[in-house]
């Protein structure tokens, strides 16, 4: 019995006297595993996702409308056919929603040229076309701003020297890029009037330096994506026919 107790004491003393050895990480090595067509797929996974993949492809390639020409955002100086179409579509699709909720009409639409991410090619317009033009998840918002903010927007457009899409708006500038005429639905801008301007959430929050949407009387999120507005429009028309017009011009 004494022997066992002595052995236990010796073991405890040994454990207490031992120092814990600290391990430090000194090096990390990695190896690049390239993903390419040479990497064989997992056939079980490929077979599992194939029906879903085929369904998505068939849906994206389903024809919605027809384009008689190819329309690009670079085909025009101050307004383009595709930009005019985009702004007009937002007005046509969003205005009934806005009016049903507020009793007001949208006064004009202002978007940005950079938001057009691809051309509409001649031929069939598909669901894929809508996703290529507008790959982002931007939604339509309507800001209630005073006429002085609208005038600031006109100055912005005149100085931007770019074909930002607009609808229900007419803007003429001179060779010095000064505003000569600015009309909303055919009427001069009243600085004290409240205007309901449709744009997207990115621009409303100051994207592309469009700071004139704030301050505002109020803002309405329609919970309606720009892409979905285009899809709804394409679904109800047979052939699109956008044109370059006089909504934004420079007078020499």
JSON list of C-alpha atoms in Angstrom, two decimals:
[
{"chain": "A", "resi": 1, "resn": "UNK", "atom": "CA", "xyz": [0.00, 0.00, 0.00]},
{"chain": "A", "resi": 2, "resn": "UNK", "atom": "CA", "xyz": [2.84, 2.37, 0.92]},
{"chain": "A", "resi": 3, "resn": "UNK", "atom": "CA", "xyz": [4.58, 1.42, -2.33]},
{"chain": "A", "resi": 4, "resn": "UNK", "atom": "CA", "xyz": [1.51, 2.36, -4.42]},
{"chain": "A", "resi": 5, "resn": "UNK", "atom": "CA", "xyz": [1.15, 5.69, -2.65]},
{"chain": "A", "resi": 6, "resn": "UNK", "atom": "CA", "xyz": [4.84, 6.39, -3.21]},
{"chain": "A", "resi": 7, "resn": "UNK", "atom": "CA", "xyz": [4.50, 5.65, -6.93]},
{"chain": "A", "resi": 8, "resn": "UNK", "atom": "CA", "xyz": [1.48, 7.97, -7.24]},
{"chain": "A", "resi": 9, "resn": "UNK", "atom": "CA", "xyz": [3.40, 10.78, -5.56]},
{"chain": "A", "resi": 10, "resn": "UNK", "atom": "CA", "xyz": [6.39, 10.26, -7.84]},
{"chain": "A", "resi": 11, "resn": "UNK", "atom": "CA", "xyz": [4.12, 10.38, -10.92]},
{"chain": "A", "resi": 12, "resn": "UNK", "atom": "CA", "xyz": [2.43, 13.58, -9.73]},
{"chain": "A", "resi": 13, "resn": "UNK", "atom": "CA", "xyz": [5.77, 15.21, -9.08]},
{"chain": "A", "resi": 14, "resn": "UNK", "atom": "CA", "xyz": [6.93, 14.20, -12.56]},
{"chain": "A", "resi": 15, "resn": "UNK", "atom": "CA", "xyz": [3.83, 15.68, -14.22]},
{"chain": "A", "resi": 16, "resn": "UNK", "atom": "CA", "xyz": [4.10, 18.94, -12.28]},
{"chain": "A", "resi": 17, "resn": "UNK", "atom": "CA", "xyz": [7.77, 19.28, -13.14]},
{"chain": "A", "resi": 18, "resn": "UNK", "atom": "CA", "xyz": [7.14, 18.86, -16.90]},
{"chain": "A", "resi": 19, "resn": "UNK", "atom": "CA", "xyz": [6.88, 22.07, -18.96]},
{"chain": "A", "resi": 20, "resn": "UNK", "atom": "CA", "xyz": [4.33, 22.31, -21.76]},
{"chain": "A", "resi": 21, "resn": "UNK", "atom": "CA", "xyz": [6.01, 22.62, -25.13]},
{"chain": "A", "resi": 22, "resn": "UNK", "atom": "CA", "xyz": [4.60, 25.50, -27.23]},
{"chain": "A", "resi": 23, "resn": "UNK", "atom": "CA", "xyz": [4.09, 24.87, -30.93]},
{"chain": "A", "resi": 24, "resn": "UNK", "atom": "CA", "xyz": [4.34, 27.84, -33.27]},
{"chain": "A", "resi": 25, "resn": "UNK", "atom": "CA", "xyz": [3.12, 27.97, -36.87]},
{"chain": "A", "resi": 26, "resn": "UNK", "atom": "CA", "xyz": [6.08, 29.05, -38.98]},
{"chain": "A", "resi": 27, "resn": "UNK", "atom": "CA", "xyz": [5.04, 28.32, -42.56]},
{"chain": "A", "resi": 28, "resn": "UNK", "atom": "CA", "xyz": [1.94, 27.77, -44.69]},
{"chain": "A", "resi": 29, "resn": "UNK", "atom": "CA", "xyz": [2.19, 26.20, -48.11]},
{"chain": "A", "resi": 30, "resn": "UNK", "atom": "CA", "xyz": [-0.52, 26.05, -50.75]},
{"chain": "A", "resi": 31, "resn": "UNK", "atom": "CA", "xyz": [-0.92, 24.45, -54.12]},
{"chain": "A", "resi": 32, "resn": "UNK", "atom": "CA", "xyz": [-2.94, 25.86, -56.99]},
{"chain": "A", "resi": 33, "resn": "UNK", "atom": "CA", "xyz": [-5.41, 23.42, -58.50]},
{"chain": "A", "resi": 34, "resn": "UNK", "atom": "CA", "xyz": [-6.50, 24.92, -61.86]},
{"chain": "A", "resi": 35, "resn": "UNK", "atom": "CA", "xyz": [-10.14, 24.54, -62.90]},
{"chain": "A", "resi": 36, "resn": "UNK", "atom": "CA", "xyz": [-10.38, 24.00, -66.63]},
{"chain": "A", "resi": 37, "resn": "UNK", "atom": "CA", "xyz": [-12.08, 21.83, -69.21]},
{"chain": "A", "resi": 38, "resn": "UNK", "atom": "CA", "xyz": [-9.41, 19.22, -68.53]},
{"chain": "A", "resi": 39, "resn": "UNK", "atom": "CA", "xyz": [-10.69, 18.75, -64.97]},
{"chain": "A", "resi": 40, "resn": "UNK", "atom": "CA", "xyz": [-13.06, 15.77, -65.20]},
{"chain": "A", "resi": 41, "resn": "UNK", "atom": "CA", "xyz": [-16.57, 16.42, -63.84]},
{"chain": "A", "resi": 42, "resn": "UNK", "atom": "CA", "xyz": [-18.20, 14.33, -61.19]},
{"chain": "A", "resi": 43, "resn": "UNK", "atom": "CA", "xyz": [-20.66, 12.43, -63.33]},
{"chain": "A", "resi": 44, "resn": "UNK", "atom": "CA", "xyz": [-23.14, 11.81, -60.53]},
{"chain": "A", "resi": 45, "resn": "UNK", "atom": "CA", "xyz": [-23.36, 15.53, -59.83]},
{"chain": "A", "resi": 46, "resn": "UNK", "atom": "CA", "xyz": [-23.53, 16.35, -63.55]},
{"chain": "A", "resi": 47, "resn": "UNK", "atom": "CA", "xyz": [-26.42, 13.92, -64.03]},
{"chain": "A", "resi": 48, "resn": "UNK", "atom": "CA", "xyz": [-28.23, 15.37, -61.01]},
{"chain": "A", "resi": 49, "resn": "UNK", "atom": "CA", "xyz": [-28.10, 19.02, -62.15]},
{"chain": "A", "resi": 50, "resn": "UNK", "atom": "CA", "xyz": [-28.66, 18.38, -65.89]},
{"chain": "A", "resi": 51, "resn": "UNK", "atom": "CA", "xyz": [-32.50, 18.64, -65.82]},
{"chain": "A", "resi": 52, "resn": "UNK", "atom": "CA", "xyz": [-32.30, 21.93, -63.90]},
{"chain": "A", "resi": 53, "resn": "UNK", "atom": "CA", "xyz": [-29.54, 23.26, -66.17]},
{"chain": "A", "resi": 54, "resn": "UNK", "atom": "CA", "xyz": [-31.53, 22.40, -69.31]},
{"chain": "A", "resi": 55, "resn": "UNK", "atom": "CA", "xyz": [-34.67, 24.03, -67.89]},
{"chain": "A", "resi": 56, "resn": "UNK", "atom": "CA", "xyz": [-32.80, 27.28, -67.12]},
{"chain": "A", "resi": 57, "resn": "UNK", "atom": "CA", "xyz": [-31.20, 27.38, -70.57]},
{"chain": "A", "resi": 58, "resn": "UNK", "atom": "CA", "xyz": [-34.52, 26.76, -72.32]},
{"chain": "A", "resi": 59, "resn": "UNK", "atom": "CA", "xyz": [-36.17, 29.48, -70.25]},
{"chain": "A", "resi": 60, "resn": "UNK", "atom": "CA", "xyz": [-33.41, 32.03, -70.91]},
{"chain": "A", "resi": 61, "resn": "UNK", "atom": "CA", "xyz": [-33.52, 31.33, -74.64]},
{"chain": "A", "resi": 62, "resn": "UNK", "atom": "CA", "xyz": [-37.31, 31.60, -74.96]},
{"chain": "A", "resi": 63, "resn": "UNK", "atom": "CA", "xyz": [-38.31, 34.35, -77.40]},
{"chain": "A", "resi": 64, "resn": "UNK", "atom": "CA", "xyz": [-40.17, 37.35, -75.99]},
{"chain": "A", "resi": 65, "resn": "UNK", "atom": "CA", "xyz": [-40.03, 39.90, -78.83]},
{"chain": "A", "resi": 66, "resn": "UNK", "atom": "CA", "xyz": [-38.10, 40.84, -81.97]},
{"chain": "A", "resi": 67, "resn": "UNK", "atom": "CA", "xyz": [-35.52, 43.56, -82.72]},
{"chain": "A", "resi": 68, "resn": "UNK", "atom": "CA", "xyz": [-35.37, 44.72, -86.37]},
{"chain": "A", "resi": 69, "resn": "UNK", "atom": "CA", "xyz": [-31.93, 46.30, -85.80]},
{"chain": "A", "resi": 70, "resn": "UNK", "atom": "CA", "xyz": [-29.05, 46.18, -83.34]},
{"chain": "A", "resi": 71, "resn": "UNK", "atom": "CA", "xyz": [-29.26, 48.91, -80.70]},
{"chain": "A", "resi": 72, "resn": "UNK", "atom": "CA", "xyz": [-26.17, 50.00, -78.76]},
{"chain": "A", "resi": 73, "resn": "UNK", "atom": "CA", "xyz": [-25.62, 52.67, -76.12]},
{"chain": "A", "resi": 74, "resn": "UNK", "atom": "CA", "xyz": [-22.75, 54.05, -78.21]},
{"chain": "A", "resi": 75, "resn": "UNK", "atom": "CA", "xyz": [-24.94, 54.80, -81.23]},
{"chain": "A", "resi": 76, "resn": "UNK", "atom": "CA", "xyz": [-25.78, 58.42, -80.38]},
{"chain": "A", "resi": 77, "resn": "UNK", "atom": "CA", "xyz": [-24.26, 61.46, -78.71]},
{"chain": "A", "resi": 78, "resn": "UNK", "atom": "CA", "xyz": [-26.87, 62.81, -76.28]},
{"chain": "A", "resi": 79, "resn": "UNK", "atom": "CA", "xyz": [-29.64, 60.25, -76.69]},
{"chain": "A", "resi": 80, "resn": "UNK", "atom": "CA", "xyz": [-29.60, 56.74, -78.05]},
{"chain": "A", "resi": 81, "resn": "UNK", "atom": "CA", "xyz": [-32.32, 54.41, -79.28]},
{"chain": "A", "resi": 82, "resn": "UNK", "atom": "CA", "xyz": [-31.63, 51.82, -76.59]},
{"chain": "A", "resi": 83, "resn": "UNK", "atom": "CA", "xyz": [-31.44, 54.47, -73.86]},
{"chain": "A", "resi": 84, "resn": "UNK", "atom": "CA", "xyz": [-34.70, 56.06, -75.00]},
{"chain": "A", "resi": 85, "resn": "UNK", "atom": "CA", "xyz": [-36.31, 52.62, -75.01]},
{"chain": "A", "resi": 86, "resn": "UNK", "atom": "CA", "xyz": [-35.06, 51.90, -71.50]},
{"chain": "A", "resi": 87, "resn": "UNK", "atom": "CA", "xyz": [-36.39, 55.15, -70.04]},
{"chain": "A", "resi": 88, "resn": "UNK", "atom": "CA", "xyz": [-39.70, 54.91, -71.91]},
{"chain": "A", "resi": 89, "resn": "UNK", "atom": "CA", "xyz": [-40.18, 51.33, -70.74]},
{"chain": "A", "resi": 90, "resn": "UNK", "atom": "CA", "xyz": [-39.63, 52.32, -67.12]},
{"chain": "A", "resi": 91, "resn": "UNK", "atom": "CA", "xyz": [-42.21, 55.08, -67.45]},
{"chain": "A", "resi": 92, "resn": "UNK", "atom": "CA", "xyz": [-44.76, 52.84, -69.19]},
{"chain": "A", "resi": 93, "resn": "UNK", "atom": "CA", "xyz": [-44.37, 49.94, -66.77]},
{"chain": "A", "resi": 94, "resn": "UNK", "atom": "CA", "xyz": [-43.82, 51.82, -63.50]},
{"chain": "A", "resi": 95, "resn": "UNK", "atom": "CA", "xyz": [-46.26, 54.71, -63.82]},
{"chain": "A", "resi": 96, "resn": "UNK", "atom": "CA", "xyz": [-49.44, 52.62, -63.38]},
{"chain": "A", "resi": 97, "resn": "UNK", "atom": "CA", "xyz": [-47.94, 51.06, -60.24]},
{"chain": "A", "resi": 98, "resn": "UNK", "atom": "CA", "xyz": [-46.94, 54.43, -58.82]},
{"chain": "A", "resi": 99, "resn": "UNK", "atom": "CA", "xyz": [-50.28, 56.07, -59.63]},
{"chain": "A", "resi": 100, "resn": "UNK", "atom": "CA", "xyz": [-52.27, 53.23, -58.08]},
{"chain": "A", "resi": 101, "resn": "UNK", "atom": "CA", "xyz": [-50.33, 53.65, -54.83]},
{"chain": "A", "resi": 102, "resn": "UNK", "atom": "CA", "xyz": [-50.09, 57.44, -54.62]},
{"chain": "A", "resi": 103, "resn": "UNK", "atom": "CA", "xyz": [-52.61, 58.97, -57.01]},
{"chain": "A", "resi": 104, "resn": "UNK", "atom": "CA", "xyz": [-49.75, 60.82, -58.75]},
{"chain": "A", "resi": 105, "resn": "UNK", "atom": "CA", "xyz": [-48.14, 60.37, -62.15]},
{"chain": "A", "resi": 106, "resn": "UNK", "atom": "CA", "xyz": [-44.40, 60.07, -62.65]},
{"chain": "A", "resi": 107, "resn": "UNK", "atom": "CA", "xyz": [-43.19, 63.36, -64.16]},
{"chain": "A", "resi": 108, "resn": "UNK", "atom": "CA", "xyz": [-40.06, 62.04, -65.84]},
{"chain": "A", "resi": 109, "resn": "UNK", "atom": "CA", "xyz": [-37.52, 59.23, -65.81]},
{"chain": "A", "resi": 110, "resn": "UNK", "atom": "CA", "xyz": [-33.76, 59.62, -65.41]},
{"chain": "A", "resi": 111, "resn": "UNK", "atom": "CA", "xyz": [-31.36, 56.68, -65.57]},
{"chain": "A", "resi": 112, "resn": "UNK", "atom": "CA", "xyz": [-27.66, 56.32, -66.39]},
{"chain": "A", "resi": 113, "resn": "UNK", "atom": "CA", "xyz": [-25.89, 55.26, -69.57]},
{"chain": "A", "resi": 114, "resn": "UNK", "atom": "CA", "xyz": [-23.55, 53.01, -67.61]},
{"chain": "A", "resi": 115, "resn": "UNK", "atom": "CA", "xyz": [-26.53, 50.94, -66.47]},
{"chain": "A", "resi": 116, "resn": "UNK", "atom": "CA", "xyz": [-26.95, 49.60, -70.02]},
{"chain": "A", "resi": 117, "resn": "UNK", "atom": "CA", "xyz": [-24.58, 46.66, -69.92]},
{"chain": "A", "resi": 118, "resn": "UNK", "atom": "CA", "xyz": [-25.11, 45.13, -73.37]},
{"chain": "A", "resi": 119, "resn": "UNK", "atom": "CA", "xyz": [-26.68, 45.96, -76.75]},
{"chain": "A", "resi": 120, "resn": "UNK", "atom": "CA", "xyz": [-29.94, 44.56, -78.04]},
{"chain": "A", "resi": 121, "resn": "UNK", "atom": "CA", "xyz": [-28.89, 42.54, -81.06]},
{"chain": "A", "resi": 122, "resn": "UNK", "atom": "CA", "xyz": [-30.93, 42.24, -84.22]},
{"chain": "A", "resi": 123, "resn": "UNK", "atom": "CA", "xyz": [-33.20, 39.21, -84.10]},
{"chain": "A", "resi": 124, "resn": "UNK", "atom": "CA", "xyz": [-35.10, 37.47, -81.36]},
{"chain": "A", "resi": 125, "resn": "UNK", "atom": "CA", "xyz": [-35.19, 39.14, -77.96]},
{"chain": "A", "resi": 126, "resn": "UNK", "atom": "CA", "xyz": [-35.07, 36.54, -75.21]},
{"chain": "A", "resi": 127, "resn": "UNK", "atom": "CA", "xyz": [-35.12, 36.45, -71.44]},
{"chain": "A", "resi": 128, "resn": "UNK", "atom": "CA", "xyz": [-31.34, 36.17, -71.67]},
{"chain": "A", "resi": 129, "resn": "UNK", "atom": "CA", "xyz": [-31.32, 39.52, -73.49]},
{"chain": "A", "resi": 130, "resn": "UNK", "atom": "CA", "xyz": [-32.95, 41.23, -70.51]},
{"chain": "A", "resi": 131, "resn": "UNK", "atom": "CA", "xyz": [-30.41, 39.72, -68.10]},
{"chain": "A", "resi": 132, "resn": "UNK", "atom": "CA", "xyz": [-27.53, 40.78, -70.36]},
{"chain": "A", "resi": 133, "resn": "UNK", "atom": "CA", "xyz": [-28.78, 44.36, -70.63]},
{"chain": "A", "resi": 134, "resn": "UNK", "atom": "CA", "xyz": [-29.46, 44.65, -66.91]},
{"chain": "A", "resi": 135, "resn": "UNK", "atom": "CA", "xyz": [-27.51, 42.09, -64.88]},
{"chain": "A", "resi": 136, "resn": "UNK", "atom": "CA", "xyz": [-27.85, 44.09, -61.66]},
{"chain": "A", "resi": 137, "resn": "UNK", "atom": "CA", "xyz": [-30.67, 43.86, -59.12]},
{"chain": "A", "resi": 138, "resn": "UNK", "atom": "CA", "xyz": [-31.54, 47.58, -59.23]},
{"chain": "A", "resi": 139, "resn": "UNK", "atom": "CA", "xyz": [-35.13, 48.52, -58.42]},
{"chain": "A", "resi": 140, "resn": "UNK", "atom": "CA", "xyz": [-37.29, 51.43, -59.55]},
{"chain": "A", "resi": 141, "resn": "UNK", "atom": "CA", "xyz": [-37.69, 54.21, -57.00]},
{"chain": "A", "resi": 142, "resn": "UNK", "atom": "CA", "xyz": [-39.58, 57.47, -57.35]},
{"chain": "A", "resi": 143, "resn": "UNK", "atom": "CA", "xyz": [-38.20, 60.55, -55.59]},
{"chain": "A", "resi": 144, "resn": "UNK", "atom": "CA", "xyz": [-40.40, 63.59, -54.93]},
{"chain": "A", "resi": 145, "resn": "UNK", "atom": "CA", "xyz": [-38.03, 66.52, -55.48]},
{"chain": "A", "resi": 146, "resn": "UNK", "atom": "CA", "xyz": [-38.45, 70.26, -55.87]},
{"chain": "A", "resi": 147, "resn": "UNK", "atom": "CA", "xyz": [-37.99, 72.09, -59.15]},
{"chain": "A", "resi": 148, "resn": "UNK", "atom": "CA", "xyz": [-34.64, 73.49, -58.01]},
{"chain": "A", "resi": 149, "resn": "UNK", "atom": "CA", "xyz": [-33.37, 69.91, -57.74]},
{"chain": "A", "resi": 150, "resn": "UNK", "atom": "CA", "xyz": [-34.74, 69.21, -61.22]},
{"chain": "A", "resi": 151, "resn": "UNK", "atom": "CA", "xyz": [-32.77, 72.21, -62.51]},
{"chain": "A", "resi": 152, "resn": "UNK", "atom": "CA", "xyz": [-29.69, 70.77, -60.82]},
{"chain": "A", "resi": 153, "resn": "UNK", "atom": "CA", "xyz": [-30.37, 67.52, -62.69]},
{"chain": "A", "resi": 154, "resn": "UNK", "atom": "CA", "xyz": [-30.55, 69.45, -65.97]},
{"chain": "A", "resi": 155, "resn": "UNK", "atom": "CA", "xyz": [-27.21, 71.07, -65.23]},
{"chain": "A", "resi": 156, "resn": "UNK", "atom": "CA", "xyz": [-25.78, 67.66, -64.42]},
{"chain": "A", "resi": 157, "resn": "UNK", "atom": "CA", "xyz": [-26.98, 66.25, -67.74]},
{"chain": "A", "resi": 158, "resn": "UNK", "atom": "CA", "xyz": [-25.64, 69.21, -69.72]},
{"chain": "A", "resi": 159, "resn": "UNK", "atom": "CA", "xyz": [-22.21, 68.91, -68.13]},
{"chain": "A", "resi": 160, "resn": "UNK", "atom": "CA", "xyz": [-22.04, 65.11, -68.23]},
{"chain": "A", "resi": 161, "resn": "UNK", "atom": "CA", "xyz": [-21.99, 65.21, -72.06]},
{"chain": "A", "resi": 162, "resn": "UNK", "atom": "CA", "xyz": [-23.33, 61.68, -72.10]},
{"chain": "A", "resi": 163, "resn": "UNK", "atom": "CA", "xyz": [-26.47, 59.96, -73.35]},
{"chain": "A", "resi": 164, "resn": "UNK", "atom": "CA", "xyz": [-28.08, 59.21, -69.99]},
{"chain": "A", "resi": 165, "resn": "UNK", "atom": "CA", "xyz": [-31.55, 57.72, -70.66]},
{"chain": "A", "resi": 166, "resn": "UNK", "atom": "CA", "xyz": [-34.45, 60.11, -70.01]},
{"chain": "A", "resi": 167, "resn": "UNK", "atom": "CA", "xyz": [-38.19, 60.04, -70.70]},
{"chain": "A", "resi": 168, "resn": "UNK", "atom": "CA", "xyz": [-40.87, 62.79, -70.62]},
{"chain": "A", "resi": 169, "resn": "UNK", "atom": "CA", "xyz": [-38.05, 65.29, -70.61]},
{"chain": "A", "resi": 170, "resn": "UNK", "atom": "CA", "xyz": [-36.73, 67.64, -73.30]},
{"chain": "A", "resi": 171, "resn": "UNK", "atom": "CA", "xyz": [-33.33, 69.22, -72.89]},
{"chain": "A", "resi": 172, "resn": "UNK", "atom": "CA", "xyz": [-31.44, 71.44, -75.34]},
{"chain": "A", "resi": 173, "resn": "UNK", "atom": "CA", "xyz": [-27.90, 72.69, -74.73]},
{"chain": "A", "resi": 174, "resn": "UNK", "atom": "CA", "xyz": [-25.64, 75.02, -76.71]},
{"chain": "A", "resi": 175, "resn": "UNK", "atom": "CA", "xyz": [-22.07, 74.53, -77.93]},
{"chain": "A", "resi": 176, "resn": "UNK", "atom": "CA", "xyz": [-20.79, 75.57, -74.49]},
{"chain": "A", "resi": 177, "resn": "UNK", "atom": "CA", "xyz": [-22.95, 72.89, -72.87]},
{"chain": "A", "resi": 178, "resn": "UNK", "atom": "CA", "xyz": [-25.19, 75.44, -71.20]},
{"chain": "A", "resi": 179, "resn": "UNK", "atom": "CA", "xyz": [-28.89, 74.66, -70.83]},
{"chain": "A", "resi": 180, "resn": "UNK", "atom": "CA", "xyz": [-30.93, 76.49, -73.47]},
{"chain": "A", "resi": 181, "resn": "UNK", "atom": "CA", "xyz": [-34.26, 74.77, -72.85]},
{"chain": "A", "resi": 182, "resn": "UNK", "atom": "CA", "xyz": [-35.49, 72.29, -70.26]},
{"chain": "A", "resi": 183, "resn": "UNK", "atom": "CA", "xyz": [-39.06, 71.00, -70.29]},
{"chain": "A", "resi": 184, "resn": "UNK", "atom": "CA", "xyz": [-40.86, 68.35, -68.26]},
{"chain": "A", "resi": 185, "resn": "UNK", "atom": "CA", "xyz": [-43.85, 66.96, -70.14]},
{"chain": "A", "resi": 186, "resn": "UNK", "atom": "CA", "xyz": [-43.70, 70.02, -72.39]},
{"chain": "A", "resi": 187, "resn": "UNK", "atom": "CA", "xyz": [-43.72, 72.60, -69.58]},
{"chain": "A", "resi": 188, "resn": "UNK", "atom": "CA", "xyz": [-41.00, 74.81, -68.11]},
{"chain": "A", "resi": 189, "resn": "UNK", "atom": "CA", "xyz": [-39.60, 73.75, -64.75]},
{"chain": "A", "resi": 190, "resn": "UNK", "atom": "CA", "xyz": [-41.16, 75.44, -61.72]},
{"chain": "A", "resi": 191, "resn": "UNK", "atom": "CA", "xyz": [-38.60, 75.63, -58.90]},
{"chain": "A", "resi": 192, "resn": "UNK", "atom": "CA", "xyz": [-41.30, 75.51, -56.22]},
{"chain": "A", "resi": 193, "resn": "UNK", "atom": "CA", "xyz": [-43.21, 72.56, -57.66]},
{"chain": "A", "resi": 194, "resn": "UNK", "atom": "CA", "xyz": [-42.74, 68.97, -56.50]},
{"chain": "A", "resi": 195, "resn": "UNK", "atom": "CA", "xyz": [-41.77, 66.58, -59.30]},
{"chain": "A", "resi": 196, "resn": "UNK", "atom": "CA", "xyz": [-41.97, 62.79, -59.13]},
{"chain": "A", "resi": 197, "resn": "UNK", "atom": "CA", "xyz": [-38.85, 61.42, -60.76]},
{"chain": "A", "resi": 198, "resn": "UNK", "atom": "CA", "xyz": [-38.37, 57.72, -61.47]},
{"chain": "A", "resi": 199, "resn": "UNK", "atom": "CA", "xyz": [-34.84, 56.40, -61.26]},
{"chain": "A", "resi": 200, "resn": "UNK", "atom": "CA", "xyz": [-33.12, 53.39, -59.72]},
{"chain": "A", "resi": 201, "resn": "UNK", "atom": "CA", "xyz": [-31.96, 52.83, -56.16]},
{"chain": "A", "resi": 202, "resn": "UNK", "atom": "CA", "xyz": [-28.28, 53.07, -57.11]},
{"chain": "A", "resi": 203, "resn": "UNK", "atom": "CA", "xyz": [-28.66, 56.56, -58.61]},
{"chain": "A", "resi": 204, "resn": "UNK", "atom": "CA", "xyz": [-31.03, 57.70, -55.87]},
{"chain": "A", "resi": 205, "resn": "UNK", "atom": "CA", "xyz": [-28.29, 56.97, -53.35]},
{"chain": "A", "resi": 206, "resn": "UNK", "atom": "CA", "xyz": [-25.78, 59.16, -55.22]},
{"chain": "A", "resi": 207, "resn": "UNK", "atom": "CA", "xyz": [-24.42, 56.76, -57.81]},
{"chain": "A", "resi": 208, "resn": "UNK", "atom": "CA", "xyz": [-22.68, 58.43, -60.78]},
{"chain": "A", "resi": 209, "resn": "UNK", "atom": "CA", "xyz": [-22.58, 61.59, -58.62]},
{"chain": "A", "resi": 210, "resn": "UNK", "atom": "CA", "xyz": [-26.32, 62.18, -59.05]},
{"chain": "A", "resi": 211, "resn": "UNK", "atom": "CA", "xyz": [-26.74, 63.93, -55.72]},
{"chain": "A", "resi": 212, "resn": "UNK", "atom": "CA", "xyz": [-29.77, 66.00, -56.75]},
{"chain": "A", "resi": 213, "resn": "UNK", "atom": "CA", "xyz": [-32.29, 63.36, -55.64]},
{"chain": "A", "resi": 214, "resn": "UNK", "atom": "CA", "xyz": [-31.67, 64.48, -52.06]},
{"chain": "A", "resi": 215, "resn": "UNK", "atom": "CA", "xyz": [-33.02, 66.26, -50.12]},
{"chain": "A", "resi": 216, "resn": "UNK", "atom": "CA", "xyz": [-36.52, 65.26, -51.17]},
{"chain": "A", "resi": 217, "resn": "UNK", "atom": "CA", "xyz": [-40.08, 65.45, -49.92]},
{"chain": "A", "resi": 218, "resn": "UNK", "atom": "CA", "xyz": [-40.39, 61.66, -49.98]},
{"chain": "A", "resi": 219, "resn": "UNK", "atom": "CA", "xyz": [-39.24, 58.56, -51.82]},
{"chain": "A", "resi": 220, "resn": "UNK", "atom": "CA", "xyz": [-41.19, 55.52, -52.98]},
{"chain": "A", "resi": 221, "resn": "UNK", "atom": "CA", "xyz": [-39.63, 52.10, -53.57]},
{"chain": "A", "resi": 222, "resn": "UNK", "atom": "CA", "xyz": [-41.86, 50.33, -56.08]},
{"chain": "A", "resi": 223, "resn": "UNK", "atom": "CA", "xyz": [-40.23, 46.96, -55.36]},
{"chain": "A", "resi": 224, "resn": "UNK", "atom": "CA", "xyz": [-39.99, 46.51, -59.12]},
{"chain": "A", "resi": 225, "resn": "UNK", "atom": "CA", "xyz": [-36.66, 45.63, -60.71]},
{"chain": "A", "resi": 226, "resn": "UNK", "atom": "CA", "xyz": [-35.65, 47.44, -63.89]},
{"chain": "A", "resi": 227, "resn": "UNK", "atom": "CA", "xyz": [-34.96, 44.08, -65.48]},
{"chain": "A", "resi": 228, "resn": "UNK", "atom": "CA", "xyz": [-38.45, 42.84, -64.66]},
{"chain": "A", "resi": 229, "resn": "UNK", "atom": "CA", "xyz": [-39.93, 45.98, -66.20]},
{"chain": "A", "resi": 230, "resn": "UNK", "atom": "CA", "xyz": [-38.08, 45.18, -69.41]},
{"chain": "A", "resi": 231, "resn": "UNK", "atom": "CA", "xyz": [-39.18, 41.54, -69.33]},
{"chain": "A", "resi": 232, "resn": "UNK", "atom": "CA", "xyz": [-42.81, 42.57, -68.81]},
{"chain": "A", "resi": 233, "resn": "UNK", "atom": "CA", "xyz": [-42.53, 45.03, -71.71]},
{"chain": "A", "resi": 234, "resn": "UNK", "atom": "CA", "xyz": [-40.90, 42.53, -74.06]},
{"chain": "A", "resi": 235, "resn": "UNK", "atom": "CA", "xyz": [-43.58, 39.98, -73.19]},
{"chain": "A", "resi": 236, "resn": "UNK", "atom": "CA", "xyz": [-46.44, 42.25, -74.27]},
{"chain": "A", "resi": 237, "resn": "UNK", "atom": "CA", "xyz": [-44.96, 43.63, -77.51]},
{"chain": "A", "resi": 238, "resn": "UNK", "atom": "CA", "xyz": [-44.17, 41.85, -80.75]},
{"chain": "A", "resi": 239, "resn": "UNK", "atom": "CA", "xyz": [-41.46, 44.05, -82.28]},
{"chain": "A", "resi": 240, "resn": "UNK", "atom": "CA", "xyz": [-39.54, 46.89, -80.68]},
{"chain": "A", "resi": 241, "resn": "UNK", "atom": "CA", "xyz": [-38.80, 50.06, -82.66]},
{"chain": "A", "resi": 242, "resn": "UNK", "atom": "CA", "xyz": [-36.73, 52.48, -80.54]},
{"chain": "A", "resi": 243, "resn": "UNK", "atom": "CA", "xyz": [-35.38, 55.62, -82.22]},
{"chain": "A", "resi": 244, "resn": "UNK", "atom": "CA", "xyz": [-33.06, 58.54, -81.57]},
{"chain": "A", "resi": 245, "resn": "UNK", "atom": "CA", "xyz": [-35.14, 61.72, -81.23]},
{"chain": "A", "resi": 246, "resn": "UNK", "atom": "CA", "xyz": [-34.95, 65.29, -79.93]},
{"chain": "A", "resi": 247, "resn": "UNK", "atom": "CA", "xyz": [-35.40, 64.68, -76.19]},
{"chain": "A", "resi": 248, "resn": "UNK", "atom": "CA", "xyz": [-31.79, 65.65, -75.52]},
{"chain": "A", "resi": 249, "resn": "UNK", "atom": "CA", "xyz": [-29.95, 67.62, -78.22]},
{"chain": "A", "resi": 250, "resn": "UNK", "atom": "CA", "xyz": [-27.16, 70.11, -78.70]},
{"chain": "A", "resi": 251, "resn": "UNK", "atom": "CA", "xyz": [-27.83, 73.26, -80.71]},
{"chain": "A", "resi": 252, "resn": "UNK", "atom": "CA", "xyz": [-24.79, 74.35, -82.70]}
]
